[in-house]
Coordinates of C-alpha atoms in Angstrom, one line a residue:
M26 CA 92.0 97.0 68.6
S27 CA 89.2 96.0 66.2
R28 CA 88.6 99.4 65.3
M29 CA 91.8 102.4 64.4
T30 CA 91.4 105.9 63.5
V31 CA 93.8 106.9 61.0
G32 CA 94.1 110.7 60.5
T33 CA 96.9 112.6 57.5
P34 CA 99.9 114.1 59.1
S35 CA 98.4 118.1 58.8
S36 CA 95.2 116.7 61.2
T37 CA 97.3 114.8 63.6
P38 CA 98.5 118.0 66.4
I39 CA 101.4 117.5 67.2
N40 CA 102.5 118.2 63.4
N41 CA 100.6 121.1 63.4
L42 CA 103.6 122.4 65.6
P43 CA 106.6 124.8 64.3
R44 CA 108.9 122.4 62.5
K45 CA 111.5 123.7 65.0
V46 CA 109.7 123.0 68.1
I47 CA 109.1 119.1 66.6
A48 CA 113.3 119.1 66.3
Q49 CA 113.8 120.3 70.1
I50 CA 110.8 117.5 71.0
L51 CA 113.1 115.0 68.8
V52 CA 117.0 116.5 70.0
Q53 CA 115.5 116.0 73.9
L54 CA 114.0 112.1 72.5
H55 CA 117.5 111.6 71.7
R56 CA 119.1 112.9 75.2
L57 CA 117.2 110.0 76.7
R58 CA 118.0 107.3 74.2
D59 CA 120.8 105.8 76.9
D60 CA 118.0 104.0 79.0
W61 CA 116.2 102.6 76.0
E62 CA 118.3 102.3 73.4
E63 CA 119.5 98.6 73.3
L64 CA 115.6 98.3 73.2
M65 CA 114.8 100.3 70.8
P66 CA 117.1 102.4 68.0
W67 CA 116.4 106.0 68.6
Y68 CA 115.9 106.3 64.8
R69 CA 112.9 104.4 64.9
V70 CA 111.2 108.0 65.4
L71 CA 111.5 108.4 61.5
W72 CA 109.3 105.8 60.5
V73 CA 106.3 107.3 62.4
C74 CA 105.4 109.6 59.0
R75 CA 107.8 111.8 56.5
L76 CA 106.8 114.7 58.3
W77 CA 108.8 113.3 61.5
R78 CA 111.0 111.7 59.1
E79 CA 112.0 115.0 57.3
V80 CA 112.5 117.3 60.5
A81 CA 114.9 114.7 62.1
Q82 CA 116.7 114.8 58.2
E83 CA 117.0 118.8 58.9
T84 CA 118.2 118.5 62.2
P85 CA 122.4 117.7 62.6
A86 CA 122.1 117.8 66.4
L87 CA 120.6 114.4 66.0
W88 CA 123.2 112.6 64.1
C89 CA 126.5 113.9 65.5
D90 CA 126.8 111.0 68.4
I91 CA 127.5 108.3 66.7
K92 CA 127.2 104.7 68.8
I93 CA 129.4 101.8 67.2
R94 CA 128.4 98.0 68.6
K95 CA 128.5 94.6 67.8
Y96 CA 125.0 95.0 65.9
F97 CA 125.4 98.3 64.3
R98 CA 123.4 98.8 61.1
Q99 CA 125.4 100.4 58.2
S100 CA 123.3 103.1 56.7
Y101 CA 123.0 104.2 60.4
L102 CA 126.3 105.0 60.4
E103 CA 126.6 106.9 56.7
A104 CA 123.4 108.6 57.5
S105 CA 124.7 110.2 60.6
L106 CA 128.3 111.2 58.9
R107 CA 125.7 112.2 56.2
Y108 CA 123.0 114.3 58.3
S109 CA 125.6 115.5 60.7
L110 CA 126.8 118.1 57.8
T111 CA 130.1 119.9 58.9
M112 CA 129.0 119.8 62.7
P113 CA 131.9 117.8 65.1
I114 CA 130.9 114.4 65.4
D115 CA 131.7 112.2 68.9
I116 CA 132.2 108.3 67.6
A117 CA 132.2 105.2 70.7
I118 CA 133.2 101.9 69.1
G119 CA 133.2 99.2 71.3
D120 CA 132.6 95.0 70.8
T121 CA 133.1 95.1 67.3
S122 CA 135.6 93.1 65.1
P123 CA 138.8 93.3 63.4
A124 CA 136.6 93.5 60.6
Q125 CA 133.5 95.5 61.7
N126 CA 136.0 98.0 62.3
H127 CA 137.9 98.3 59.1
T128 CA 134.4 98.5 57.4
V129 CA 133.8 101.4 60.4
I130 CA 136.8 102.7 60.4
K131 CA 136.7 103.4 56.4
L132 CA 133.8 105.4 56.2
I133 CA 134.9 107.6 59.2
V134 CA 138.6 108.5 57.2
P135 CA 136.7 111.1 55.1
H136 CA 135.3 113.0 58.2
I137 CA 138.6 112.6 60.6
S138 CA 138.7 116.5 60.8
R139 CA 135.0 116.4 61.9
L140 CA 136.2 114.4 64.7
R141 CA 135.5 115.3 68.6
N142 CA 135.5 113.0 70.9
L143 CA 136.8 109.6 70.0
Q144 CA 135.6 106.2 72.5
I145 CA 137.7 103.3 71.9
R146 CA 136.5 100.9 74.4
G147 CA 135.9 96.8 75.2
L148 CA 137.5 95.4 71.3
D149 CA 139.8 92.0 72.2
D150 CA 141.9 92.5 69.5
T151 CA 144.8 93.7 70.1
H152 CA 146.1 93.5 66.6
D153 CA 144.0 95.5 64.4
D154 CA 145.6 96.9 62.0
A155 CA 141.8 99.3 60.9
L156 CA 142.8 100.6 64.3
R157 CA 146.3 101.0 63.9
M158 CA 145.6 103.2 60.9
L159 CA 142.8 105.0 62.3
L160 CA 144.9 106.3 65.5
H161 CA 147.7 106.9 63.4
Q162 CA 145.7 110.1 61.5
T163 CA 146.0 113.6 63.1
M164 CA 142.9 115.2 64.1
P165 CA 142.8 118.4 65.0
A166 CA 139.1 119.2 66.1
L167 CA 140.1 116.1 68.9
E168 CA 139.4 117.1 72.2
E169 CA 138.7 113.8 73.8
L170 CA 140.6 110.3 73.2
G171 CA 139.5 107.0 75.2
L172 CA 141.6 103.4 74.5
H173 CA 140.6 100.4 76.0
F174 CA 141.1 96.7 75.3
N175 CA 139.6 93.5 77.2
V176 CA 142.5 92.1 77.4
Q177 CA 145.1 92.6 80.3
S178 CA 149.1 92.3 79.0
R179 CA 151.0 92.0 82.2
L180 CA 152.3 88.3 83.6
M181 CA 150.6 87.7 87.0
G182 CA 153.2 87.2 90.5
P183 CA 155.6 84.2 90.9
Y184 CA 153.0 83.2 93.2
E185 CA 150.1 80.5 92.5
V186 CA 146.5 82.4 91.6
N187 CA 143.8 80.3 93.4
E188 CA 141.6 78.8 90.7
M189 CA 137.9 80.6 92.3
C190 CA 139.9 84.1 92.0
T191 CA 140.9 83.6 87.7
F192 CA 139.2 85.4 85.6
P193 CA 138.9 85.1 81.7
G194 CA 141.7 87.2 80.1
L195 CA 143.1 88.7 83.3
H196 CA 145.6 85.4 84.0
T197 CA 146.1 84.8 80.4
P198 CA 148.5 87.2 78.9
K199 CA 148.5 89.2 75.5
D200 CA 150.6 91.0 73.5
P201 CA 149.9 94.8 73.7
F202 CA 148.4 97.3 71.3
V203 CA 151.7 99.5 71.0
W204 CA 150.8 102.9 70.0
N205 CA 153.7 105.6 69.0
L206 CA 151.1 108.4 70.4
Q207 CA 151.9 112.0 69.1
Y208 CA 151.2 115.0 70.7
E209 CA 150.9 116.7 66.4
Q210 CA 148.3 114.3 65.9
F211 CA 146.1 115.7 68.7
P212 CA 146.5 119.3 69.4
N213 CA 143.1 120.0 71.3
L214 CA 142.4 117.3 73.5
R215 CA 141.4 117.9 76.9
R216 CA 141.0 114.6 77.6
L217 CA 142.7 111.4 77.6
F218 CA 141.8 108.0 78.8
L219 CA 144.3 104.9 78.5
G220 CA 143.7 101.3 79.8
G221 CA 144.3 98.0 78.9
A222 CA 146.8 96.3 76.8
V223 CA 147.7 99.8 75.9
K224 CA 151.2 100.3 76.2
I225 CA 152.7 103.8 74.4
N226 CA 156.5 103.6 72.5
G227 CA 158.4 105.4 75.0
L228 CA 157.1 108.1 77.1
I229 CA 153.7 109.9 76.8
P230 CA 154.0 113.0 74.8
P231 CA 152.1 116.1 77.4
F232 CA 149.9 117.8 76.2
P233 CA 149.1 121.1 77.2
L234 CA 145.6 121.7 77.2
L235 CA 144.6 118.4 78.9
R236 CA 142.4 118.9 81.6
Q237 CA 141.3 114.9 82.6
L238 CA 143.8 112.2 82.4
E239 CA 143.4 108.7 83.3
L240 CA 145.5 106.1 83.1
H241 CA 144.6 102.4 83.6
E242 CA 145.4 99.2 84.2
C243 CA 148.3 97.2 82.5
L244 CA 150.3 100.4 80.3
S245 CA 154.0 100.4 80.9
A246 CA 155.3 103.2 83.0
P247 CA 158.9 103.5 81.6
I248 CA 159.7 106.5 83.8
T249 CA 160.5 107.0 87.7
I250 CA 157.9 109.0 90.5
V251 CA 160.4 112.3 90.0
E252 CA 160.3 111.8 86.2
F253 CA 156.1 111.3 86.6
A254 CA 156.0 114.6 88.2
Y255 CA 157.4 116.4 86.1
Y256 CA 155.4 115.4 83.5
L257 CA 152.2 115.8 84.7
S258 CA 153.7 119.8 85.6
Q259 CA 153.6 120.1 81.7
H260 CA 149.3 120.5 82.3
P261 CA 149.1 123.9 83.5
H262 CA 145.4 123.4 83.1
L263 CA 144.6 119.8 84.4
E264 CA 141.9 119.5 87.0
E265 CA 141.5 115.6 87.0
F266 CA 143.8 113.2 87.1
T267 CA 143.6 109.2 87.7
I268 CA 145.9 106.8 87.8
S269 CA 145.3 102.8 88.0
R270 CA 147.8 100.1 88.3
Y271 CA 150.4 102.4 86.5
R272 CA 153.5 102.7 88.3
P273 CA 156.0 104.9 87.4
A274 CA 159.6 103.5 89.5
I275 CA 159.2 104.6 93.4
R276 CA 162.2 107.0 94.0
P277 CA 163.1 108.9 97.4
V278 CA 162.6 112.4 97.6
P279 CA 163.5 115.1 100.1
T280 CA 160.4 116.4 100.3
P281 CA 156.8 116.1 98.7
M282 CA 156.1 117.6 95.1
A283 CA 153.7 119.7 94.5
L284 CA 150.6 118.6 91.7
P285 CA 149.4 121.2 88.5
P286 CA 147.8 123.9 89.8
L287 CA 144.5 123.8 89.0
L288 CA 144.1 120.0 89.8
R289 CA 140.6 119.9 92.0
K290 CA 140.2 116.2 91.5
F291 CA 142.6 113.1 92.6
T292 CA 141.9 109.0 92.3
I293 CA 144.8 106.1 92.3
E294 CA 143.3 102.7 92.5
D295 CA 146.1 100.0 93.6
N296 CA 147.6 97.7 96.4
S297 CA 149.1 99.8 99.7
Y298 CA 152.0 98.1 98.8
Y299 CA 151.9 100.8 95.6
T300 CA 149.0 103.6 96.9
E301 CA 151.4 104.1 100.7
P302 CA 154.9 104.8 98.7
F303 CA 153.1 107.2 95.6
L304 CA 150.4 109.0 98.0
S305 CA 154.5 110.1 99.9
S306 CA 155.7 111.6 97.4
F307 CA 153.3 114.1 96.8
H308 CA 151.5 116.8 98.3
F309 CA 148.1 116.9 97.8
P310 CA 146.3 120.6 98.8
A311 CA 142.9 120.5 100.9
H312 CA 141.3 121.2 98.1
I313 CA 141.7 118.6 96.1
D314 CA 139.4 115.7 96.3
I315 CA 140.8 112.5 96.9
R316 CA 139.7 108.5 96.3
I317 CA 141.7 106.3 97.5
T318 CA 141.0 102.9 96.5
R319 CA 143.0 99.9 98.4
T320 CA 142.5 96.3 96.1
L321 CA 143.3 93.6 96.8
D322 CA 146.4 92.2 96.2
F323 CA 145.1 89.0 94.5
M324 CA 144.4 91.0 91.3
D325 CA 147.7 92.6 91.0
Y326 CA 150.2 92.0 87.9
G327 CA 153.1 90.6 89.2
D328 CA 155.0 93.1 91.5
L329 CA 153.6 92.4 94.9
P330 CA 157.3 91.9 97.5
D331 CA 158.3 88.6 97.4
G332 CA 156.4 86.1 100.3
H333 CA 153.8 88.9 100.1
W334 CA 150.3 88.1 99.7
E335 CA 146.7 90.1 101.4
P336 CA 147.8 92.4 104.3
P337 CA 145.4 93.3 107.2
L338 CA 142.1 94.1 106.2
T339 CA 142.0 97.9 107.0
V340 CA 142.6 100.6 104.6
Q341 CA 145.4 102.7 106.7
N342 CA 147.8 101.1 104.8
A343 CA 147.8 102.7 101.8
L344 CA 147.8 106.1 102.7
P345 CA 151.5 108.2 103.1
R346 CA 153.3 107.0 107.2
D347 CA 153.4 111.4 107.3
R348 CA 149.4 112.2 106.9
S349 CA 150.7 115.5 106.6
T350 CA 151.0 114.8 102.6
L351 CA 147.1 115.1 103.1
P352 CA 146.2 117.5 105.4
I353 CA 142.4 117.5 104.2
L354 CA 142.7 114.7 106.4
T355 CA 142.5 117.0 109.7
E356 CA 139.5 119.3 107.5
V357 CA 137.0 117.3 107.3
T358 CA 133.7 118.5 110.0
S359 CA 131.4 115.1 108.4
I360 CA 132.5 111.4 107.8
E361 CA 131.1 108.4 107.0
L362 CA 131.5 104.6 106.7
R363 CA 129.8 103.4 104.4
H364 CA 129.3 99.5 103.8
Y365 CA 126.5 98.6 101.9
M366 CA 128.3 96.4 98.6
M367 CA 129.7 93.0 99.6
S368 CA 133.2 93.8 98.2
R369 CA 134.0 96.7 99.0
Y370 CA 133.3 99.6 102.4
S371 CA 134.3 103.2 102.9
L372 CA 135.1 106.1 104.6
I373 CA 134.2 109.0 103.1
G374 CA 135.4 112.8 105.0
I375 CA 133.5 116.0 103.5
T376 CA 135.3 119.6 105.0
P377 CA 132.8 122.3 105.8
S378 CA 133.7 123.6 101.8
G379 CA 132.6 120.5 100.6
H380 CA 135.6 118.8 99.3
T381 CA 135.3 115.2 99.5
V382 CA 138.2 112.0 100.9
R383 CA 137.0 109.1 100.2
L384 CA 139.4 105.5 101.3
T385 CA 137.8 102.5 99.6
G386 CA 138.8 98.8 101.0
Q387 CA 138.4 95.9 98.2
I388 CA 137.3 93.1 100.3
R389 CA 137.1 89.3 98.4
E390 CA 133.3 88.5 98.4
E391 CA 133.9 85.0 98.6
S392 CA 135.2 85.3 102.2
P393 CA 132.3 87.2 103.9
D394 CA 133.8 85.7 107.4
Q395 CA 136.5 87.8 107.2
H396 CA 134.0 90.7 107.6
P397 CA 133.6 90.4 111.0
D398 CA 137.3 91.2 111.1
L399 CA 137.1 94.2 109.3
H400 CA 138.3 97.2 111.7
S401 CA 136.7 99.8 109.4
F402 CA 135.0 101.7 112.2
T403 CA 138.4 101.4 113.6
D404 CA 140.0 102.7 110.6
L405 CA 137.0 105.0 110.6
I406 CA 138.3 106.6 114.2
E407 CA 142.3 106.7 113.2
V408 CA 142.2 108.4 109.8
F409 CA 140.2 111.0 110.9
R410 CA 141.4 111.5 115.1
R411 CA 142.7 114.4 113.8
A412 CA 139.6 116.3 112.0
P413 CA 137.0 118.4 114.4
V414 CA 134.3 115.8 113.3
V415 CA 131.1 117.6 113.8
E416 CA 128.6 114.7 112.0
L417 CA 128.9 111.1 112.1
F418 CA 127.2 108.5 109.6
V419 CA 127.2 104.7 109.5
N420 CA 125.7 103.8 106.3
G421 CA 125.2 100.0 105.9
N422 CA 126.4 97.7 108.6
D423 CA 125.6 94.0 108.5
A424 CA 128.2 91.6 109.0
T425 CA 130.7 93.9 110.7
L426 CA 131.1 94.6 114.3
I427 CA 130.4 98.1 116.3
E428 CA 131.1 97.3 119.8
K429 CA 130.2 100.1 122.8
E430 CA 134.1 100.2 122.7
H431 CA 134.3 100.9 119.2
W432 CA 131.6 103.5 120.4
E433 CA 133.1 105.4 122.8
N434 CA 136.5 105.8 121.3
A435 CA 134.7 107.6 119.1
L436 CA 133.0 109.9 121.1
A437 CA 136.1 110.6 122.7
A438 CA 138.1 111.1 119.3
F439 CA 135.5 113.5 118.3
P440 CA 134.6 115.9 121.2
T441 CA 133.1 118.4 118.9
L442 CA 130.6 116.0 117.2
E443 CA 127.1 117.1 117.3
R444 CA 124.7 114.6 115.1
I445 CA 125.6 110.7 114.2
V446 CA 122.8 108.6 111.6
I447 CA 122.8 105.2 111.3
D448 CA 121.2 103.9 108.2
D449 CA 120.6 100.1 107.3
T450 CA 122.0 98.5 109.6
E451 CA 122.1 94.5 110.7
S452 CA 118.3 94.7 113.7
L453 CA 118.4 93.9 117.1
T454 CA 121.7 91.7 116.7
E455 CA 125.1 91.8 117.6
Y456 CA 125.4 93.6 113.8
D457 CA 123.2 97.1 115.0
A458 CA 125.2 99.8 115.1
R459 CA 122.2 101.0 116.7
L460 CA 122.2 99.1 119.8
S461 CA 126.0 99.2 120.4
L462 CA 125.9 103.6 120.4
L463 CA 123.1 103.8 122.9
D464 CA 124.8 102.0 125.4
A465 CA 127.7 103.5 124.4
L466 CA 126.0 107.2 125.0
Q467 CA 124.9 106.0 128.3
P468 CA 126.4 107.6 131.8
P469 CA 128.0 105.4 133.5
K470 CA 127.6 104.1 136.6
R471 CA 128.7 105.5 140.0
V472 CA 131.7 103.9 141.5
R473 CA 132.5 105.1 145.0
N474 CA 136.8 105.7 145.9
A475 CA 137.8 105.2 149.2
G476 CA 134.5 104.8 150.5
V477 CA 133.3 108.4 148.7
T478 CA 130.5 108.1 145.8
E479 CA 131.7 110.3 142.5
R480 CA 129.2 111.3 139.8
S481 CA 129.1 109.3 136.9
S482 CA 129.6 112.2 133.5
V483 CA 127.4 112.0 130.2
P484 CA 129.5 110.8 127.1
A485 CA 129.5 112.9 124.5
P486 CA 127.4 115.7 126.0
Q487 CA 127.9 117.7 123.2
L488 CA 125.6 115.3 121.2
K489 CA 122.7 117.5 119.4
T490 CA 121.3 115.3 117.2
L491 CA 120.7 111.0 116.6
V492 CA 118.8 110.1 113.1
M493 CA 118.1 106.4 113.1
T494 CA 116.0 104.1 110.8
S495 CA 113.5 101.4 111.3
V496 CA 112.2 98.8 109.3
A497 CA 108.6 97.4 109.4
M498 CA 109.7 93.8 107.7
D499 CA 111.7 93.3 110.9
D500 CA 109.4 94.0 113.6
E501 CA 112.0 95.9 116.2
D502 CA 109.2 98.5 117.3
V503 CA 109.1 97.6 121.2
E504 CA 112.6 96.2 121.9
F505 CA 114.0 99.2 120.2
T506 CA 112.2 101.9 121.7
Q507 CA 113.6 100.3 124.9
A508 CA 116.7 100.7 124.0
L509 CA 116.4 103.8 123.1
A510 CA 114.2 105.1 126.3
R511 CA 116.5 103.3 128.2
C512 CA 119.7 105.5 126.8
L513 CA 116.9 108.8 126.5
R514 CA 116.2 108.5 129.9
S515 CA 119.3 108.1 132.2
R516 CA 121.1 111.5 130.0
K517 CA 117.8 113.2 131.1
D518 CA 118.4 112.6 134.6
K519 CA 121.9 113.4 134.5
G520 CA 120.7 116.9 133.3
H521 CA 121.7 116.1 129.3
E522 CA 118.8 115.6 127.7
L523 CA 119.0 115.2 124.0
P524 CA 118.0 118.0 122.0
Q525 CA 116.3 116.1 118.9
L526 CA 116.0 112.4 117.7
K527 CA 114.8 112.1 114.1
L528 CA 113.5 108.2 113.7
V529 CA 112.8 106.7 109.8
L530 CA 110.2 104.1 109.9
E531 CA 110.8 102.4 106.7
Y532 CA 107.8 99.8 105.2
I533 CA 107.4 98.6 102.3
Q534 CA 104.0 98.5 100.5
R535 CA 102.9 98.5 96.7
P536 CA 100.9 101.9 94.9
A537 CA 97.4 101.4 95.5
S538 CA 97.7 102.5 91.5
E539 CA 99.6 99.2 90.7
D540 CA 97.4 96.2 89.6
G541 CA 96.2 93.5 92.6
R542 CA 96.4 96.1 95.1
G543 CA 93.2 97.4 96.2
E544 CA 92.7 99.8 99.0
D545 CA 92.0 97.2 101.8
E546 CA 95.7 96.6 101.4
V547 CA 96.2 100.5 101.5
E548 CA 94.4 101.1 104.4
E549 CA 96.1 97.9 106.4
A550 CA 99.9 99.8 105.8
D551 CA 98.8 103.4 106.8
R552 CA 96.7 101.6 109.9
D553 CA 99.9 100.0 110.9
N554 CA 102.1 102.9 110.8
A555 CA 100.1 105.1 112.8
R556 CA 100.5 102.4 115.1
R557 CA 104.4 102.5 114.8
V558 CA 104.1 105.8 115.3
K559 CA 101.9 105.8 118.4
V560 CA 104.6 103.4 120.1
Y561 CA 107.9 105.7 120.0
T562 CA 105.6 109.0 120.2
R563 CA 104.1 107.6 124.2
A564 CA 108.0 105.9 124.9
L565 CA 110.1 108.3 124.1
K566 CA 108.3 112.7 123.4
A567 CA 108.7 113.2 127.0
L568 CA 112.6 112.3 126.8
V569 CA 113.8 114.9 124.2
G570 CA 113.3 118.1 123.0
D571 CA 112.3 117.2 119.5
L572 CA 110.9 113.7 118.4
Q573 CA 110.2 114.0 114.7
L574 CA 108.7 110.9 113.0
D575 CA 109.0 110.5 109.3
V576 CA 107.4 107.5 107.9
V577 CA 108.8 106.7 104.5
N578 CA 107.9 104.0 102.3
D579 CA 111.0 102.3 100.6
F580 CA 108.8 100.1 98.1
D581 CA 110.5 102.3 95.6
P582 CA 114.3 101.9 97.5
K583 CA 116.0 105.7 98.0
D584 CA 118.3 106.7 95.3
I585 CA 121.8 105.3 96.7
P586 CA 125.3 106.4 95.8
S587 CA 127.6 103.4 95.0
D588 CA 130.9 102.5 96.0
Y589 CA 132.3 103.8 92.5
E590 CA 130.6 107.1 92.3
D591 CA 128.5 109.2 93.9

């Protein structure tokens, strides 16, 4: 820049705004900081001008959420504690050393009565004296508490772990962080997260106001499942409960036990040897959203049955044998097979009221050759066979066989099925779930029985809608159109015209506004899309009641919910 115009604060338009408006702008900026704070700390706005600095210092809401990482500035922590005045404060400590924690905690302790949320995660040293001193303080206003170390504290099992499967810290036993947790320290606690390498002396005390409880990884569980059920019953306000490799000892119970009455979300993550008996011990009303993850056994921590390693690649063995303890399985109307991650696949069911059940199976990423042997689609059918399924969604499939026979089984299992959606599947290969579905939907050929020609029936006559995706780069339009036309014509000839076919025609084109992209390339993409629409329209319009063709630019891919959370 050869010339720069410098103005006084009063001549800058934004500085003519009322101070309260500037404060609100800074608060909104502060709320977005997680997207860019590692590159540029939010407090750099204090350096813009004297007015902004004064407004920021007069706005306590900017200083209440304090994140302390390895390269934190002590001056920032001191300023946050000072300018937050008397407001409640939230503090997150992670990736810091014991020496840093000594400094941090010395500054925090005088403000302990204002602490509302304390998250301590990602630390490596379980012998941190300063941290131990902090966690023995009484925090009357604390509502949320999380404690997790990066190290594991239990030995592996008697089997040998392949060197390719080892992870730093995971297979190296460490001394746990032993904690004498007391209810009197945190009488106002609403959310509690206890994770890796944390060991509570005795039983975890009940916190009657608790709404969310998460117990993860290597915590010791010196109680039986019956005692644990009683512990849960002491939390009448509990709404969300997660248990991951925290294992109360399983004991037979005469009937499934009840869960807290307000519970609405339950998650369990463990190998099938534990999930099955745990789920069998409780009754889960259909209004509870349930997530079950069957983990890989080689990630276990030492209590697998002797002689066992990896069970069949299925999530069904993670379920209770008596499925009546999970009534939601018979109430879902929409089901989804999701497999666009190499490391896991999910079966998802949704009820008419919006409650969900998700069954996730982990897969060894270094063994993609196992994917064709997955029985994920068969699992989908068997798990939800008794449900009044109306919609079936195959979401991602490029390494698992879904053959015609599988689709025939699905159509027979779900006589109320009205809508089938297939997206992100392999194109024109043995893994193309669209082609095998179209084959399954065609009426079987007429057969002769004792010289009499019998009229064949149409599979899934109640089907109303098909939704499929076709990607331009696969160059599949002609062959895919022929497969569609063959299926649709045969059904129409039998008097069962498909009411609606929706095709999503995806292409990838950098926007014209991007550098290096001219109007010519955009026009070429438009011409190619118009050609594709014409191909599908000519071949299919007369064969269905309603043909919808949506042309979608997938340059900025659609947001796909992960298998960890939606």
